[in-house]
XYZ file of C-alpha atoms in Angstrom:
629
model
C 37.936 -79.182 86.558
C 36.802 -80.934 89.156
C 33.066 -81.688 89.932
C 34.276 -80.031 93.451
C 36.017 -76.904 91.867
C 32.372 -76.236 89.973
C 30.146 -76.695 92.732
C 32.916 -74.308 94.727
C 32.490 -71.718 91.967
C 28.927 -71.748 91.996
C 28.582 -71.341 95.429
C 30.429 -68.108 95.134
C 28.381 -67.030 92.174
C 25.532 -67.876 94.079
C 26.554 -65.796 97.337
C 27.126 -62.420 95.301
C 23.518 -62.596 94.935
C 23.949 -61.314 91.190
C 21.521 -63.173 88.620
C 23.782 -64.817 86.080
C 24.918 -62.345 83.023
C 22.858 -62.120 79.850
C 25.637 -63.313 77.983
C 28.985 -64.867 77.996
C 31.649 -62.222 77.869
C 34.070 -64.635 76.029
C 35.403 -68.232 76.165
C 33.549 -70.424 79.228
C 35.431 -69.442 82.528
C 33.763 -70.562 85.743
C 36.133 -68.221 87.699
C 35.657 -64.907 85.179
C 32.061 -64.143 84.874
C 33.120 -61.424 82.173
C 35.710 -59.048 81.181
C 34.801 -55.534 79.404
C 35.392 -54.432 76.716
C 34.735 -57.970 75.781
C 37.310 -58.133 72.700
C 39.273 -55.210 71.505
C 41.373 -54.006 68.467
C 44.980 -53.710 67.497
C 45.678 -50.284 65.417
C 43.882 -47.901 67.847
C 45.165 -44.284 67.893
C 44.841 -44.963 72.078
C 47.753 -47.705 72.951
C 45.937 -47.880 76.361
C 43.419 -50.688 77.274
C 41.772 -50.777 80.692
C 40.355 -54.199 81.229
C 37.370 -54.837 83.756
C 37.711 -57.968 84.998
C 34.681 -59.693 87.017
C 34.328 -63.095 89.092
C 34.089 -64.207 92.286
C 36.944 -63.740 94.785
C 38.693 -62.645 92.072
C 40.631 -59.749 93.934
C 43.331 -61.891 95.485
C 44.722 -63.075 92.269
C 47.932 -61.926 90.636
C 47.906 -61.034 87.183
C 50.613 -62.127 84.201
C 50.583 -62.063 80.558
C 51.953 -64.632 78.576
C 54.879 -63.120 76.047
C 52.796 -61.498 72.862
C 54.678 -59.347 70.682
C 53.742 -55.621 70.885
C 51.666 -56.193 73.853
C 52.908 -54.989 77.253
C 50.968 -55.283 80.984
C 51.255 -52.352 82.672
C 50.185 -53.936 85.956
C 46.527 -54.518 87.596
C 44.668 -53.118 90.298
C 42.280 -53.969 93.165
C 39.157 -52.315 93.859
C 37.193 -52.258 96.934
C 34.822 -55.122 95.932
C 36.515 -58.510 95.952
C 34.988 -59.524 92.638
C 36.967 -57.147 90.259
C 40.398 -56.529 89.108
C 41.471 -53.730 86.804
C 44.088 -54.935 84.186
C 46.179 -52.223 82.403
C 47.868 -52.786 79.119
C 49.511 -51.364 76.386
C 48.992 -52.245 72.206
C 51.777 -50.773 70.367
C 51.311 -50.339 67.070
C 53.393 -53.230 65.666
C 50.923 -55.476 67.782
C 49.305 -58.149 65.336
C 45.688 -59.727 65.777
C 45.316 -63.048 68.047
C 44.690 -63.795 71.485
C 46.188 -62.412 74.906
C 46.799 -64.780 77.264
C 46.008 -63.926 80.574
C 46.833 -65.598 83.734
C 45.077 -65.279 87.354
C 46.657 -66.822 90.273
C 45.447 -66.377 93.470
C 43.034 -69.181 95.640
C 42.501 -70.708 91.962
C 44.303 -70.615 88.726
C 42.775 -69.839 85.774
C 43.650 -68.775 82.452
C 41.741 -66.454 80.059
C 42.091 -66.289 76.326
C 41.364 -62.283 75.408
C 40.884 -61.469 71.829
C 42.608 -58.918 69.869
C 41.007 -58.480 66.491
C 42.041 -56.569 62.896
C 40.364 -53.139 62.990
C 37.712 -53.193 59.708
C 36.594 -48.993 59.902
C 39.902 -47.444 58.429
C 39.847 -46.568 54.750
C 36.144 -48.189 54.679
C 33.882 -45.523 53.140
C 30.833 -47.733 53.822
C 31.457 -47.533 57.722
C 31.067 -44.498 59.797
C 29.785 -42.698 57.135
C 28.982 -39.149 59.366
C 25.743 -37.349 59.786
C 25.705 -34.432 57.949
C 22.804 -31.702 56.762
C 22.255 -33.758 53.585
C 20.678 -36.467 55.975
C 17.127 -37.099 56.607
C 16.530 -38.609 59.814
C 13.859 -40.996 60.717
C 13.578 -41.777 64.662
C 11.747 -44.871 65.551
C 11.328 -47.049 68.614
C 12.428 -50.593 67.585
C 9.986 -51.990 70.155
C 7.066 -50.279 68.446
C 8.268 -50.064 64.507
C 7.524 -53.476 63.744
C 8.082 -57.279 64.504
C 10.262 -58.969 61.997
C 10.784 -61.892 64.497
C 8.834 -63.458 66.863
C 10.984 -65.911 67.971
C 12.198 -63.132 70.317
C 9.140 -61.800 71.627
C 9.782 -64.248 74.731
C 13.333 -64.098 76.349
C 13.317 -66.417 79.238
C 15.344 -65.593 82.056
C 14.602 -62.060 81.623
C 12.726 -59.893 84.113
C 10.195 -58.708 81.482
C 10.288 -61.717 79.283
C 7.220 -61.805 77.234
C 5.279 -58.771 74.809
C 1.355 -57.805 75.816
C 0.821 -55.246 73.145
C -2.361 -53.808 75.115
C 0.162 -52.362 77.874
C 1.388 -48.788 77.147
C 4.775 -50.129 79.289
C 5.417 -53.541 78.021
C 6.945 -54.974 75.507
C 4.998 -55.380 72.212
C 7.450 -57.271 70.158
C 9.012 -55.168 67.466
C 13.100 -56.078 66.610
C 15.916 -55.023 64.281
C 14.275 -57.432 61.557
C 11.492 -55.394 61.568
C 13.230 -52.397 60.846
C 15.210 -54.000 58.104
C 11.996 -55.382 56.691
C 10.859 -51.893 55.951
C 14.354 -50.086 54.430
C 12.406 -50.173 51.384
C 9.856 -47.811 52.465
C 12.193 -45.369 54.438
C 14.213 -45.289 51.174
C 10.704 -44.451 49.157
C 9.674 -41.788 51.727
C 13.500 -40.088 51.093
C 15.124 -40.897 54.685
C 18.803 -41.277 54.542
C 19.755 -42.025 57.910
C 17.770 -44.761 61.008
C 17.831 -43.470 64.622
C 16.293 -46.419 66.824
C 15.707 -45.381 70.593
C 18.792 -47.829 72.437
C 19.384 -51.174 71.082
C 21.259 -52.382 74.017
C 20.232 -54.214 76.662
C 17.524 -53.495 78.786
C 16.545 -56.361 81.498
C 14.566 -53.767 83.697
C 11.339 -55.342 85.370
C 8.833 -52.640 84.141
C 8.642 -50.114 80.727
C 12.104 -51.728 79.775
C 11.013 -50.929 76.076
C 12.085 -47.832 75.878
C 15.829 -48.234 75.824
C 17.225 -45.817 78.843
C 17.792 -48.043 81.188
C 20.555 -50.129 79.756
C 21.758 -53.266 81.892
C 25.130 -54.292 80.036
C 27.180 -51.693 77.992
C 28.147 -54.403 75.737
C 25.009 -56.165 74.557
C 22.307 -55.998 72.169
C 18.952 -56.508 73.687
C 17.956 -60.122 72.868
C 14.613 -58.763 72.210
C 15.774 -57.271 69.255
C 18.172 -59.602 68.306
C 21.904 -60.642 69.387
C 25.253 -58.484 68.764
C 25.871 -60.229 65.462
C 22.352 -59.526 64.743
C 22.953 -55.982 64.948
C 26.321 -55.993 62.994
C 24.699 -57.397 60.352
C 21.564 -54.691 60.405
C 24.322 -52.034 59.965
C 25.826 -53.531 57.386
C 22.696 -53.819 55.175
C 21.283 -50.755 55.844
C 24.483 -49.231 54.714
C 23.874 -51.590 51.373
C 20.583 -50.204 50.847
C 21.979 -46.316 50.965
C 20.840 -45.963 54.755
C 22.720 -44.783 57.658
C 22.614 -45.702 61.007
C 22.540 -43.637 64.489
C 22.939 -45.218 67.581
C 21.018 -44.112 70.884
C 23.614 -43.807 73.639
C 23.168 -42.881 77.444
C 26.068 -41.370 79.157
C 24.542 -40.217 81.958
C 22.910 -43.112 83.964
C 22.305 -46.814 83.655
C 19.533 -49.372 84.410
C 19.440 -50.443 88.322
C 19.908 -54.294 87.444
C 23.297 -53.335 86.041
C 25.844 -55.750 86.829
C 27.914 -52.675 87.815
C 25.397 -51.749 90.087
C 24.291 -55.021 91.396
C 27.652 -55.834 92.576
C 30.132 -52.098 92.686
C 33.693 -52.570 92.099
C 33.774 -49.541 94.658
C 31.404 -47.020 95.918
C 33.157 -44.439 94.414
C 32.011 -45.553 90.982
C 28.553 -43.769 91.542
C 26.940 -41.249 93.200
C 25.525 -42.435 96.339
C 23.014 -40.517 98.386
C 21.429 -41.549 101.533
C 17.579 -41.815 100.412
C 16.725 -41.358 96.656
C 17.243 -37.462 96.165
C 15.588 -36.403 92.970
C 17.268 -33.939 90.674
C 16.517 -30.379 89.792
C 16.878 -31.018 86.230
C 18.135 -27.429 86.155
C 21.472 -27.383 83.478
C 21.719 -23.735 83.767
C 23.673 -24.374 87.201
C 26.892 -25.223 85.182
C 27.253 -21.875 83.769
C 25.412 -19.974 86.222
C 27.674 -16.984 87.743
C 25.532 -16.934 90.812
C 24.995 -20.534 91.551
C 24.309 -22.023 95.277
C 26.299 -24.785 95.989
C 23.529 -27.198 96.711
C 21.963 -26.143 93.336
C 24.732 -27.559 91.320
C 24.898 -30.667 93.563
C 21.538 -31.256 92.594
C 21.965 -31.029 89.147
C 25.287 -32.882 88.445
C 25.011 -35.530 91.109
C 21.574 -36.790 91.903
C 20.103 -39.862 89.709
C 17.823 -39.304 86.827
C 15.089 -41.332 88.295
C 14.848 -44.080 90.918
C 15.789 -46.557 88.962
C 18.640 -45.053 87.279
C 22.029 -44.807 89.149
C 24.379 -42.181 88.460
C 28.034 -43.165 87.637
C 30.521 -41.006 88.982
C 32.066 -39.669 85.865
C 34.718 -37.469 87.708
C 36.521 -41.050 88.676
C 38.866 -41.582 85.855
C 38.199 -45.450 85.974
C 34.850 -44.901 85.335
C 35.340 -42.049 82.528
C 37.881 -44.752 81.028
C 35.481 -47.635 81.367
C 32.713 -45.641 79.340
C 35.088 -44.026 76.773
C 36.393 -47.405 75.669
C 32.651 -48.747 75.614
C 31.638 -46.027 72.888
C 34.815 -46.693 70.731
C 34.338 -50.083 70.738
C 30.254 -49.788 69.647
C 31.984 -47.761 66.308
C 34.678 -50.285 65.699
C 32.804 -53.236 65.871
C 29.254 -52.238 64.095
C 30.802 -49.121 61.345
C 27.728 -47.062 62.617
C 27.416 -43.642 61.045
C 27.009 -41.796 64.152
C 25.551 -41.096 67.750
C 22.949 -39.525 69.778
C 23.734 -38.517 73.063
C 20.831 -39.207 75.519
C 20.615 -36.206 78.458
C 24.169 -34.763 77.107
C 24.021 -32.050 80.091
C 23.539 -34.100 82.998
C 26.786 -35.431 82.734
C 30.261 -34.507 84.466
C 31.328 -31.535 82.529
C 34.928 -32.602 82.265
C 34.151 -35.947 81.539
C 32.118 -34.719 78.375
C 35.299 -32.984 77.005
C 37.424 -35.981 77.859
C 34.694 -38.077 76.321
C 34.158 -36.090 73.121
C 37.912 -35.684 72.388
C 38.569 -39.192 72.907
C 35.706 -39.993 70.337
C 36.439 -37.586 67.803
C 39.862 -38.226 67.804
C 39.561 -41.907 66.690
C 36.696 -41.255 64.769
C 36.606 -37.568 63.330
C 33.963 -38.241 60.866
C 31.233 -39.799 63.176
C 28.348 -37.768 63.552
C 27.526 -36.619 66.940
C 24.447 -34.586 68.673
C 23.583 -34.330 71.920
C 19.850 -34.172 73.787
C 20.059 -30.604 74.880
C 16.263 -30.140 76.605
C 15.782 -26.572 77.086
C 12.672 -24.998 77.876
C 11.707 -21.172 76.126
C 12.876 -19.269 79.011
C 16.376 -20.697 78.827
C 17.114 -19.530 75.270
C 19.622 -20.087 72.100
C 22.446 -19.137 74.299
C 21.712 -21.938 76.707
C 21.511 -24.294 74.388
C 24.643 -23.036 72.507
C 26.657 -23.627 75.618
C 26.374 -27.399 75.241
C 27.719 -27.764 71.912
C 30.787 -26.299 69.492
C 29.812 -22.295 70.186
C 31.318 -18.746 70.070
C 31.903 -18.480 73.841
C 35.034 -18.856 75.816
C 35.180 -21.526 78.385
C 33.204 -20.983 81.300
C 34.050 -22.834 84.691
C 36.581 -24.661 82.795
C 33.676 -26.490 80.507
C 34.069 -25.910 76.406
C 31.603 -28.178 74.721
C 33.117 -30.062 71.381
C 29.820 -31.441 71.027
C 28.975 -31.097 67.125
C 25.419 -30.480 67.308
C 22.450 -30.049 69.645
C 18.946 -31.464 69.032
C 17.512 -27.890 68.423
C 14.515 -28.152 70.773
C 14.316 -23.936 71.054
C 14.089 -23.979 67.247
C 11.313 -26.720 67.664
C 9.475 -23.932 70.294
C 9.665 -21.221 68.014
C 8.392 -23.398 65.286
C 5.249 -24.441 67.057
C 4.742 -21.113 68.368
C 4.473 -19.827 65.028
C 1.645 -22.286 64.326
C -0.285 -21.791 67.620
C -0.147 -18.244 68.734
C -0.754 -14.790 66.753
C 2.030 -12.823 65.434
C 3.627 -9.730 67.579
C 6.930 -8.159 67.747
C 8.468 -11.227 69.786
C 5.455 -13.520 69.713
C 4.314 -16.326 67.353
C 6.117 -15.915 64.169
C 8.436 -13.668 65.493
C 9.977 -16.172 68.221
C 10.858 -18.545 65.353
C 12.708 -15.336 63.531
C 14.795 -14.556 66.971
C 15.381 -18.350 67.299
C 17.326 -18.645 63.726
C 18.800 -15.253 64.463
C 20.608 -16.768 67.496
C 22.440 -19.235 65.127
C 25.773 -16.891 65.483
C 26.200 -18.546 68.871
C 27.016 -21.755 67.348
C 30.150 -22.782 65.368
C 27.961 -24.640 63.045
C 24.361 -24.168 63.464
C 23.792 -26.549 60.353
C 25.030 -29.450 62.624
C 21.843 -28.833 64.616
C 19.090 -31.779 64.518
C 15.921 -29.901 63.853
C 12.577 -31.685 64.492
C 8.808 -31.275 65.024
C 8.411 -34.099 67.813
C 10.374 -37.289 68.857
C 9.486 -39.905 71.794
C 9.269 -37.670 74.592
C 7.214 -34.588 73.655
C 3.461 -34.464 72.219
C 2.956 -35.594 68.608
C 3.125 -32.510 66.434
C -0.445 -33.456 64.955
C -1.895 -33.509 68.108
C -0.296 -30.390 69.252
C -1.439 -28.425 66.102
C -5.319 -29.529 66.725
C -5.175 -32.285 64.101
C -5.031 -29.413 61.074
C -3.404 -31.090 58.432
C -2.838 -27.456 56.781
C -0.325 -26.737 59.552
C 1.445 -30.210 59.496
C 2.052 -29.732 56.034
C 3.516 -26.403 57.071
C 5.487 -27.510 59.971
C 6.994 -30.318 57.342
C 7.654 -27.727 55.101
C 9.784 -25.944 57.433
C 11.839 -29.076 58.748
C 12.948 -29.958 54.952
C 13.976 -26.628 53.915
C 14.999 -25.205 57.241
C 19.091 -25.203 58.227
C 20.283 -28.224 60.170
C 19.587 -31.562 59.668
C 15.851 -32.746 59.713
C 14.724 -35.478 62.331
C 11.236 -37.426 61.479
C 9.335 -39.126 64.102
C 8.157 -42.549 63.045
C 4.507 -42.164 62.014
C 4.592 -38.099 61.559
C 3.717 -39.430 58.061
C 0.912 -41.205 58.160
C -0.502 -38.698 60.837
C 0.041 -40.499 64.334
C -1.243 -38.475 67.120
C -1.083 -38.485 70.866
C 0.167 -36.495 73.676
C 2.813 -37.439 76.044
C 1.178 -38.074 79.275
C 1.166 -41.132 79.789
C 4.474 -41.801 77.765
C 3.167 -44.562 75.999
C 0.694 -42.764 74.307
C 2.848 -41.422 71.764
C 4.503 -44.492 71.609
C 2.263 -46.557 70.161
C 2.647 -49.202 67.374
C 3.268 -48.432 63.864
C 0.113 -49.582 62.258
C 0.844 -52.406 59.872
C 4.200 -53.329 61.945
C 2.694 -56.363 63.859
C 1.089 -59.804 63.110
C -2.726 -58.883 63.478
C -2.478 -55.747 62.813
C -6.128 -54.138 60.962
C -4.509 -51.540 59.219
C -0.650 -51.399 57.075
C 0.291 -47.955 56.782
C 3.681 -49.235 55.166
C 1.607 -50.207 52.306
C -0.024 -47.458 50.022
C -3.381 -49.548 49.657
C -3.727 -50.003 53.293
C -3.411 -45.694 54.048
C -6.898 -43.831 54.471
C -7.172 -40.841 52.208
C -5.626 -38.659 55.176
C -2.640 -40.677 54.900
C -2.253 -41.049 51.457
C -1.903 -37.112 50.829
C 0.441 -36.278 54.099
C 2.381 -39.278 52.950
C 2.826 -38.297 49.706
C 3.597 -34.775 50.892
C 6.535 -35.977 53.009
C 8.021 -38.254 50.035
C 7.734 -35.117 47.683
C 9.817 -32.742 49.716
C 12.255 -35.248 51.358
C 13.198 -36.727 47.986
C 13.713 -33.000 46.391
C 15.571 -31.999 49.295
C 17.848 -35.339 48.893
C 18.703 -34.231 45.289
C 19.033 -30.220 46.152
C 22.343 -29.569 47.839
C 21.267 -26.037 48.464
C 18.814 -27.311 50.930
C 21.692 -29.013 52.334
C 24.403 -26.339 52.343
C 22.774 -23.493 50.804
C 23.113 -20.181 52.693
C 19.889 -18.935 54.586
C 18.892 -15.602 54.291
C 15.659 -14.480 56.298
C 13.702 -11.404 56.373
C 11.768 -9.808 59.575
C 8.247 -11.531 59.716
C 5.536 -8.953 58.621
C 1.768 -9.423 59.054
C 2.376 -13.101 60.159
C 4.369 -13.983 57.006
C 7.801 -15.640 57.537
C 10.358 -15.399 54.291
C 13.542 -17.495 53.889
C 16.001 -18.247 51.176
C 17.973 -21.155 50.620
C 20.806 -20.336 47.727
C 24.372 -20.940 46.977
C 26.994 -19.845 44.679
C 26.222 -22.139 41.567
C 23.064 -20.100 41.249
C 20.458 -22.049 42.719
C 18.046 -20.500 45.289
C 14.724 -21.810 46.859
C 12.234 -19.462 48.268
C 10.211 -20.529 51.415
C 7.331 -18.218 52.979
C 5.153 -19.338 55.687
C 1.742 -17.759 56.325
C 1.145 -18.290 59.793
C -2.254 -16.547 59.615
C -5.595 -18.062 59.892
C -6.700 -15.869 56.851
C -5.098 -16.027 52.951
C -2.278 -13.236 52.581
C -1.686 -11.310 49.222
C 2.459 -10.908 49.695
C 3.874 -8.425 47.522
C 7.578 -9.724 46.563
C 9.294 -6.430 45.790
C 10.550 -6.334 49.347
C 12.963 -9.388 48.721
C 14.444 -7.944 45.305
C 17.999 -8.526 46.518
C 17.492 -12.420 46.582
C 15.114 -12.408 43.560
C 17.504 -10.513 41.092
C 18.451 -12.162 38.201
C 15.240 -14.566 38.284
C 11.958 -14.103 36.608
C 9.991 -17.151 37.323
C 9.685 -20.224 39.582
C 8.594 -23.924 39.517
C 6.173 -24.725 42.937
C 8.063 -27.526 44.096
C 4.937 -29.194 46.369
C 2.592 -28.973 42.951
C 5.250 -28.942 40.214
C 3.195 -25.862 38.789
C 4.745 -22.868 36.703
C 4.732 -19.486 38.537
C 5.229 -17.181 35.239
C 6.151 -13.950 37.200
C 7.617 -12.836 40.899
C 5.680 -10.323 41.306
C 3.145 -11.585 44.419
C 2.802 -14.567 46.355
C -1.186 -15.915 46.907
C -1.019 -17.985 50.029
C -3.813 -19.462 51.860
C -4.263 -20.000 55.229
C -1.916 -21.397 57.075
C 0.136 -22.814 54.120
C 3.803 -22.633 53.307
C 5.121 -22.217 49.651
C 8.163 -23.501 48.339
C 9.387 -22.357 44.863
C 12.960 -22.934 43.127
C 13.744 -19.620 41.272
C 14.395 -20.045 37.733
């Protein structure tokens, strides 16, 4: 290339007003800034591939494909922006791995070598293992967990390049290496699956640490590592017996994403004359009496001022997103997806997206954030998962499971409000009773707190008894239990501002005065709580009756809720929650149906022998977990 041509290309790039891309899209080419997906595979079930090609004044080009056995060029499409082309390919089952030679000829002529790789997930049992009720998920924020590689603390050229641990909204320096260095800690605790909040690039000027305003669909955030680091992270987690859940955002992007800064076309995003705040009312999707403006204010507004809303009803946008999430599974071998703000996406797109992902990877675990308020109830939460209802307005969810906000709210009411016919502990009973609306409530993720809500220790008034009771419920209830990082060492705080409940794990960063990763670094209270979680989580891991056993529960009496987990192999676990501020003596004759054939029990929490099954003595705010014999 001549110097004159290079200068011309740089001038065109500068004229677009865009910053240089965070990563190279493939072979160095001054006329093609990137192609998404960055590469693809032969042997995918869907032979169609849509390439979004981005480069200055690229739309004037004609596209040709050099002969390649098994691959055909179906055509190309220009968009509103002069800087994009869509190239459509068919990759037949006979195609072999290699590099396609795509030529773009217009005002300039350039060639791009696009890579087709061999797949690695089919038949590989160590990849895409799925997430089931046998798992115990540990949710963490990579930036706030542990700093294992100080060399990525400062990323030159980023809009927020450095770290400031004294700021709630700045980066603190945690990364993938830091998580990896504590795999042993997680395994000892009884964890089987790690859920990091999003690890993709968030090159935003403020609060980029949380990860939910992505600026590149195909790159890991450089503060956490590289794409290759993430692949190795997943491989090493699998080698240690730990699964990895990839947190994804379908509904929105960050306002510094290249697709927003240089939009392919206006109809790729929902556009309003000025920022219009949504109403956050997911009930407008299935409300038979909904007003049109209310429905529009939920589905087509931006989630926040810095989070543009992709128009997923546009087939080109839908294909772009679907291919991206197929790409991450095949590229890394992750085991599951957690889908952020699931109900906010276009309903038709959600069905299309879920079908495409699960047809290619039927074993992939998938659960969505279906944040419900108490008034919305179990039915509204079940609407967004596989359920027993007929389609509503053409929508029938194919999402395997939900993050069970309704059950969490009921559990907390059990621990904070007096019992009544429908209040306190009764609220928990009715929330579980609503399981009939799900195809399989065992696929729901149950939790006490997370990165968006008050930490449970603070909600419970820093009462250790109540926290232990909540944890006993979490690890014996139906569903997939999820623990938020630090709950096991009594981390606390409320959610306003958000940064307070996203504090650094003590000991994860150079200079920390305390190291709670080590037993010697924990306070006596932290040691006690950590040991409690470790004992119960590891018991759960080795007792399938708590994974897949039937749940039989009894209507609460006198503020005490009792349920059994049992299977047809003779295994039964009795769980009793005393939600009262006073001790209770509970006669067990009422539970004869489930106690039949058993004469004694082992207390799972203390290892003590329970010689008879006549009564249970329960101190105030305690849980009883007995393995029947």
